[in-house]
Short mmCIF file of C-alpha atoms in Angstrom, two decimals:
data_model
loop_
_atom_site.label_atom_id
_atom_site.label_comp_id
_atom_site.label_asym_id
_atom_site.label_seq_id
_atom_site.Cartn_x
_atom_site.Cartn_y
_atom_site.Cartn_z
CA MET A 282 -0.12 -0.04 -0.13
CA ILE A 283 2.81 2.45 0.78
CA LYS A 284 3.97 1.96 -3.01
CA TYR A 285 0.82 3.72 -3.88
CA PHE A 286 1.32 6.51 -1.39
CA GLY A 287 4.49 7.33 -3.30
CA VAL A 288 3.18 7.20 -6.66
CA PHE A 289 0.36 9.43 -5.54
CA PHE A 290 2.96 11.93 -4.35
CA CYS A 291 4.80 11.92 -7.89
CA ALA A 292 1.66 12.33 -9.71
CA LEU A 293 1.16 15.45 -7.72
CA VAL A 294 4.31 16.76 -8.26
CA LEU A 295 4.44 15.97 -11.93
CA SER A 296 1.00 17.34 -12.50
CA GLY A 297 2.36 20.75 -11.36
CA CYS A 298 5.17 20.97 -13.91
CA GLY A 299 4.70 23.83 -16.37
CA SER A 300 1.62 25.14 -14.48
CA LYS A 301 1.59 28.51 -12.97
CA LYS A 302 3.60 29.57 -9.69
CA ILE A 303 1.79 27.67 -6.73
CA VAL A 304 0.54 29.76 -4.04
CA TYR A 305 0.09 28.17 -0.44
CA LYS A 306 -2.88 29.43 1.31
CA PRO A 307 -3.30 29.12 5.22
CA SER A 308 -4.77 25.78 5.78
CA SER A 309 -7.78 25.23 8.11
CA TYR A 310 -5.80 23.25 10.67
CA THR A 311 -3.55 26.44 11.30
CA GLN A 312 -3.39 27.23 14.98
CA ALA A 313 -2.04 30.20 16.97
CA HIS A 314 0.94 28.09 18.16
CA TYR A 315 2.02 27.56 14.46
CA ASN A 316 2.36 31.34 13.97
CA PHE A 317 5.32 31.62 16.97
CA THR A 318 7.70 34.35 15.97
CA GLY A 319 10.73 32.11 16.78
CA LYS A 320 12.32 35.15 18.33
CA THR A 321 13.48 33.25 21.30
CA THR A 322 15.93 30.16 20.79
CA ALA A 323 16.51 27.28 23.15
CA SER A 324 19.83 27.17 24.69
CA ILE A 325 22.14 24.75 22.58
CA PRO A 326 25.89 24.95 23.77
CA LYS A 327 28.32 25.70 20.57
CA ASN A 328 30.80 23.18 21.98
CA VAL A 329 28.62 19.95 22.15
CA LYS A 330 30.75 16.89 23.31
CA VAL A 331 28.20 14.17 22.24
CA ALA A 332 25.44 14.64 19.55
CA LEU A 333 22.82 11.94 19.15
CA VAL A 334 21.48 12.03 15.75
CA LEU A 335 18.34 9.98 15.13
CA GLY A 336 16.98 9.21 11.87
CA GLY A 337 13.56 8.30 10.26
CA GLY A 338 11.93 5.25 9.45
CA GLY A 339 8.28 5.38 10.87
CA ALA A 340 7.56 2.60 13.37
CA ARG A 341 11.28 1.54 12.89
CA ALA A 342 12.26 4.61 15.03
CA ILE A 343 11.30 2.40 18.04
CA ALA A 344 14.84 0.84 17.64
CA HIS A 345 16.15 4.33 18.91
CA LEU A 346 14.90 3.48 22.24
CA GLY A 347 17.18 0.48 22.76
CA VAL A 348 19.97 2.59 21.58
CA LEU A 349 19.13 5.13 24.22
CA GLU A 350 18.78 2.52 27.09
CA ILE A 351 22.45 1.13 26.14
CA LEU A 352 23.70 4.63 26.16
CA GLU A 353 22.15 5.22 29.60
CA GLU A 354 23.49 1.79 31.04
CA TYR A 355 26.97 2.54 29.79
CA ASN A 356 26.72 6.31 31.15
CA ILE A 357 27.37 7.82 27.75
CA PRO A 358 26.37 11.40 28.01
CA VAL A 359 24.13 13.00 25.40
CA ASP A 360 24.45 16.86 25.14
CA LEU A 361 22.27 17.57 22.02
CA ILE A 362 19.65 15.15 20.23
CA ILE A 363 18.90 15.88 16.54
CA GLY A 364 15.79 13.76 15.28
CA THR A 365 14.37 13.55 11.87
CA SER A 366 10.91 12.16 11.34
CA GLY A 367 9.98 9.15 13.37
CA GLY A 368 13.44 9.72 15.18
CA SER A 369 12.14 13.35 16.23
CA ILE A 370 9.32 11.64 18.06
CA VAL A 371 11.60 9.44 20.12
CA GLY A 372 13.99 12.38 20.24
CA ALA A 373 11.40 14.89 21.79
CA LEU A 374 10.02 12.62 24.10
CA TYR A 375 13.60 11.62 25.64
CA ALA A 376 14.76 15.13 25.69
CA ASP A 377 11.72 15.82 27.86
CA ASN A 378 12.46 13.02 30.11
CA PRO A 379 15.87 11.70 29.60
CA ASP A 380 14.89 7.99 31.38
CA ALA A 381 14.78 5.20 28.96
CA LYS A 382 12.55 3.25 31.09
CA SER A 383 9.99 5.68 31.40
CA LEU A 384 9.98 6.32 27.55
CA ARG A 385 9.68 2.57 27.10
CA LYS A 386 6.50 2.63 28.86
CA ILE A 387 4.92 5.42 26.97
CA ILE A 388 6.31 3.76 23.52
CA GLN A 389 4.69 0.08 24.86
CA LYS A 390 1.20 1.88 25.16
CA MET A 391 1.53 3.71 21.78
CA ASN A 392 -0.09 2.37 18.88
CA ILE A 393 -0.30 3.58 15.22
CA GLU A 394 -3.71 5.31 15.59
CA ASP A 395 -2.01 7.88 17.98
CA PHE A 396 -0.30 9.24 14.68
CA VAL A 397 -2.15 8.19 12.09
CA ASP A 398 -5.73 9.04 11.15
CA PHE A 399 -6.64 7.70 7.54
CA SER A 400 -9.54 9.70 5.70
CA VAL A 401 -10.91 8.90 2.34
CA LEU A 402 -12.62 12.39 2.38
CA SER A 403 -9.18 13.92 3.19
CA VAL A 404 -7.63 12.18 0.20
CA ILE A 405 -10.10 13.64 -2.23
CA GLN A 406 -9.64 17.24 -0.75
CA GLY A 407 -6.00 16.60 -0.87
CA ILE A 408 -6.17 16.44 -4.70
CA HIS A 409 -7.02 20.07 -4.81
CA SER A 410 -5.49 21.79 -1.69
CA LEU A 411 -2.64 21.03 0.60
CA SER A 412 -4.92 21.24 3.72
CA SER A 413 -5.65 17.62 3.48
CA SER A 414 -3.97 14.36 2.58
CA PHE A 415 -4.11 10.54 3.48
CA VAL A 416 -3.57 11.28 7.29
CA ASP A 417 -4.10 14.22 9.48
CA GLY A 418 -1.03 14.48 11.43
CA ARG A 419 -2.92 16.46 14.46
CA ASN A 420 -3.03 12.94 16.15
CA GLY A 421 0.56 12.98 16.75
CA GLU A 422 0.58 16.30 18.12
CA LYS A 423 -2.04 15.29 20.56
CA PHE A 424 -0.11 12.42 21.75
CA LEU A 425 3.16 14.45 22.33
CA LEU A 426 1.29 17.15 24.18
CA LYS A 427 -0.25 14.33 26.59
CA ASN A 428 2.92 12.57 27.10
CA MET A 429 5.42 15.53 27.32
CA GLN A 430 5.78 18.09 30.58
CA ALA A 431 7.69 20.66 28.14
CA LYS A 432 5.50 22.43 25.49
CA ASN A 433 8.38 24.63 24.27
CA PHE A 434 12.01 23.76 23.18
CA GLU A 435 13.30 25.94 25.84
CA GLU A 436 11.85 23.82 28.41
CA LEU A 437 13.33 20.61 27.72
CA LYS A 438 16.13 18.88 29.63
CA ILE A 439 18.23 18.01 26.88
CA PRO A 440 18.83 20.57 23.91
CA PHE A 441 16.85 18.91 20.93
CA ILE A 442 16.30 19.83 17.14
CA ALA A 443 13.57 18.56 14.90
CA VAL A 444 14.58 18.31 11.42
CA ALA A 445 11.84 19.47 8.66
CA THR A 446 12.05 20.31 5.25
CA ASP A 447 10.66 23.40 3.54
CA ILE A 448 9.00 22.20 0.47
CA VAL A 449 8.77 25.51 -1.30
CA THR A 450 12.61 26.03 -1.16
CA GLY A 451 13.93 22.72 -0.68
CA LYS A 452 15.97 23.63 2.31
CA THR A 453 16.48 21.69 5.42
CA VAL A 454 15.13 23.42 8.50
CA PRO A 455 16.29 22.78 12.06
CA LEU A 456 13.51 23.54 14.51
CA ASN A 457 14.67 24.49 18.06
CA SER A 458 12.49 27.05 19.35
CA GLY A 459 8.72 27.66 20.36
CA PRO A 460 6.33 24.98 20.53
CA ILE A 461 7.44 21.25 20.24
CA ALA A 462 4.37 19.40 19.07
CA PRO A 463 3.80 21.04 15.68
CA ALA A 464 7.71 21.14 14.92
CA VAL A 465 8.04 17.40 15.42
CA ARG A 466 4.72 16.95 13.44
CA ALA A 467 6.36 18.75 10.64
CA SER A 468 9.36 16.55 10.88
CA TYR A 469 7.31 13.48 10.38
CA SER A 470 4.92 14.71 7.63
CA ILE A 471 5.70 12.42 4.68
CA PRO A 472 4.80 14.37 1.63
CA GLY A 473 1.71 12.82 -0.18
CA LEU A 474 0.99 10.93 3.04
CA PHE A 475 0.50 13.47 5.79
CA THR A 476 -0.74 17.16 5.36
CA PRO A 477 2.45 19.47 5.49
CA VAL A 478 2.59 21.86 8.36
CA GLU A 479 2.53 25.66 7.62
CA MET A 480 4.35 27.52 10.11
CA TYR A 481 6.97 30.37 10.42
CA GLY A 482 5.98 31.22 6.58
CA MET A 483 7.19 27.95 5.42
CA VAL A 484 5.64 24.77 4.31
CA LEU A 485 7.09 21.95 5.99
CA VAL A 486 7.26 18.22 5.36
CA ASP A 487 9.30 15.36 6.56
CA GLY A 488 12.88 16.32 7.20
CA GLY A 489 13.95 12.88 5.53
CA VAL A 490 13.33 14.68 2.04
CA THR A 491 16.50 16.61 2.35
CA ALA A 492 18.31 15.15 5.54
CA PRO A 493 17.61 11.66 6.56
CA LEU A 494 20.24 12.05 9.26
CA GLY A 495 20.81 15.53 10.64
CA ILE A 496 24.54 15.08 10.79
CA LYS A 497 25.31 18.21 9.17
CA ILE A 498 23.29 20.00 11.88
CA ALA A 499 25.36 18.58 14.48
CA LYS A 500 28.67 19.72 12.92
CA GLU A 501 27.11 23.48 12.95
CA TYR A 502 27.32 22.97 16.73
CA ASN A 503 30.99 21.87 16.67
CA ALA A 504 29.97 18.36 18.21
CA LYS A 505 33.06 16.50 19.21
CA ILE A 506 31.55 13.07 18.79
CA ILE A 507 28.41 12.47 16.58
CA ILE A 508 26.68 9.17 17.04
CA ALA A 509 24.14 8.56 14.27
CA VAL A 510 21.42 6.02 14.43
CA ASP A 511 20.18 4.85 11.05
CA VAL A 512 17.03 2.71 11.02
CA THR A 513 16.34 2.62 7.26
CA LEU A 514 15.87 -0.64 5.31
CA PRO A 515 18.38 -1.72 2.81
CA LEU A 516 17.37 -1.89 -0.57
CA ASP A 517 15.64 -5.11 -1.83
CA ASN A 518 16.54 -6.78 -4.99
CA SER A 519 12.88 -7.35 -5.94
CA ARG A 520 11.82 -7.27 -9.61
CA VAL A 521 10.39 -4.24 -11.30
CA ASN A 522 7.30 -5.58 -12.80
CA ASN A 523 5.04 -2.41 -13.51
CA MET A 524 5.11 1.50 -13.66
CA VAL A 525 4.21 1.47 -9.88
CA ASP A 526 6.97 -0.49 -8.97
CA LEU A 527 9.09 1.42 -10.91
CA VAL A 528 8.11 4.73 -9.18
CA PHE A 529 8.38 3.27 -6.06
CA LYS A 530 11.76 1.82 -6.41
CA SER A 531 13.15 4.98 -7.80
CA LEU A 532 12.21 6.92 -4.80
CA SER A 533 13.62 4.24 -2.69
CA VAL A 534 16.90 4.44 -4.41
CA ASN A 535 16.88 8.12 -4.26
CA TYR A 536 16.37 8.14 -0.21
CA SER A 537 18.98 5.22 0.06
CA VAL A 538 21.50 6.95 -1.93
CA LEU A 539 21.26 10.23 0.10
CA ASN A 540 21.08 8.33 3.35
CA ASP A 541 24.19 6.46 2.81
CA LEU A 542 25.82 9.59 1.69
CA VAL A 543 25.20 11.68 4.80
CA SER A 544 25.75 8.67 7.04
CA LYS A 545 29.42 8.64 6.24
CA GLU A 546 30.05 11.85 8.03
CA ALA A 547 29.14 10.29 11.61
CA ASP A 548 31.81 9.55 13.86
CA ILE A 549 29.87 6.43 14.98
CA LEU A 550 27.04 4.92 12.89
CA ILE A 551 24.60 2.59 14.82
CA LYS A 552 22.49 0.49 12.36
CA PRO A 553 20.09 -1.83 14.04
CA SER A 554 19.77 -5.10 12.05
CA ILE A 555 16.02 -4.56 10.99
CA SER A 556 14.36 -6.42 8.21
CA LYS A 557 10.86 -6.27 6.60
CA VAL A 558 9.32 -3.97 9.17
CA GLY A 559 7.27 -1.22 7.52
CA ILE A 560 6.78 2.44 8.73
CA PHE A 561 3.33 1.28 10.11
CA ASP A 562 4.48 -1.89 11.87
CA ALA A 563 4.22 -0.68 15.52
CA HIS A 564 3.15 -4.10 16.59
CA ARG A 565 6.81 -4.98 16.36
CA LYS A 566 7.94 -2.98 19.19
CA ASP A 567 9.78 -5.67 21.10
CA ASP A 568 11.79 -6.89 17.92
CA LEU A 569 12.68 -3.20 17.20
CA TYR A 570 13.61 -2.37 20.89
CA GLN A 571 16.11 -5.48 21.04
CA ALA A 572 17.49 -4.56 17.68
CA GLY A 573 18.38 -1.22 18.97
CA ARG A 574 20.29 -2.49 22.22
CA ILE A 575 22.05 -5.05 20.25
CA ALA A 576 23.43 -2.67 17.85
CA ALA A 577 24.24 -0.12 20.39
CA ILE A 578 26.27 -2.81 22.47
CA GLN A 579 27.99 -3.78 19.48
CA ASN A 580 29.15 -0.22 18.76
CA MET A 581 29.99 0.30 22.38
CA PRO A 582 33.73 -0.46 22.28
CA GLU A 583 34.17 2.16 19.32
CA ILE A 584 32.02 4.84 21.35
CA LYS A 585 34.33 4.33 24.39
CA LYS A 586 37.26 4.39 22.21
CA GLN A 587 36.27 7.74 20.73
CA LEU A 588 35.03 9.56 23.84
CA SER A 589 38.44 8.57 25.61
CA LYS A 590 40.49 9.72 22.43
CA LYS A 591 38.32 13.19 22.12
CA THR A 592 38.41 13.64 25.93
CA SER A 593 42.20 13.19 26.15
CA LEU A 594 42.78 15.54 23.21
CA ILE A 595 40.87 18.20 25.02
CA LYS A 596 42.78 17.94 28.25
CA ARG A 597 46.01 18.21 26.30
CA LEU A 598 44.75 21.37 24.63
CA LEU A 599 43.51 22.91 28.01
CA TRP A 600 46.70 21.93 29.80
#
């Protein structure tokens, strides 16, 4: 079914080629908190020691929980969290309450309906406007508001950045000020599947469109060690039998190539062993959680080595 979402999105894009300039009008779901001025900014130190970059992948982002739990068990400090798409959901929840066990309780109770609300009427409306699509993402905002103490980035216990994409300019947008819920919603709003989020004068969609992993953003904060967690699936070798397969495979290849390119910039790349888990397969929670734990444990020797190396270098420079 996901294949048809991708094809639907491509059809919308292609149908706009050669037409007049698109004008984005404020949609009916726009609320006051989407119009936050953004003048205040959450305090993020410019010399971050450890930046944790969490990638997208829908339900596969649950594997991030297992990684976070192992980092806690081994006392690995996290000074900055940068999340894209599903990674922004887990990242925001953890930045609000840095306790993996508490987060696991929240995720155990979470189901796909907390973020996905399919509507046939919305699909029909979405053909003619940007205010509707297959899924109305407001459910996710409600879930975050219910399960988080912090409402604004400035209130989080760990500095956090949600990565989105401005679909008008094609620029990656790091969101780290103002209300958290709509920013995270923007970060996971897959084009053609979720309605985009209009805020700060931009039309924002899933950050994975331009930055599957926000490693470049971490570098802007001079992070000494960048630990990235990649929960994408490897490309399969299935045959292309029709035009639907062709379009879907093309989109998959494009995303995979971009993801592989940016992931090389991480100091540590944790890639949980995940296979055949779709973006809506939240019922695989335990499998995903364990995959994250195992991958983190496997990378722990290198993480400790990098931390020791960077810490020793800093001490030598100071003395």
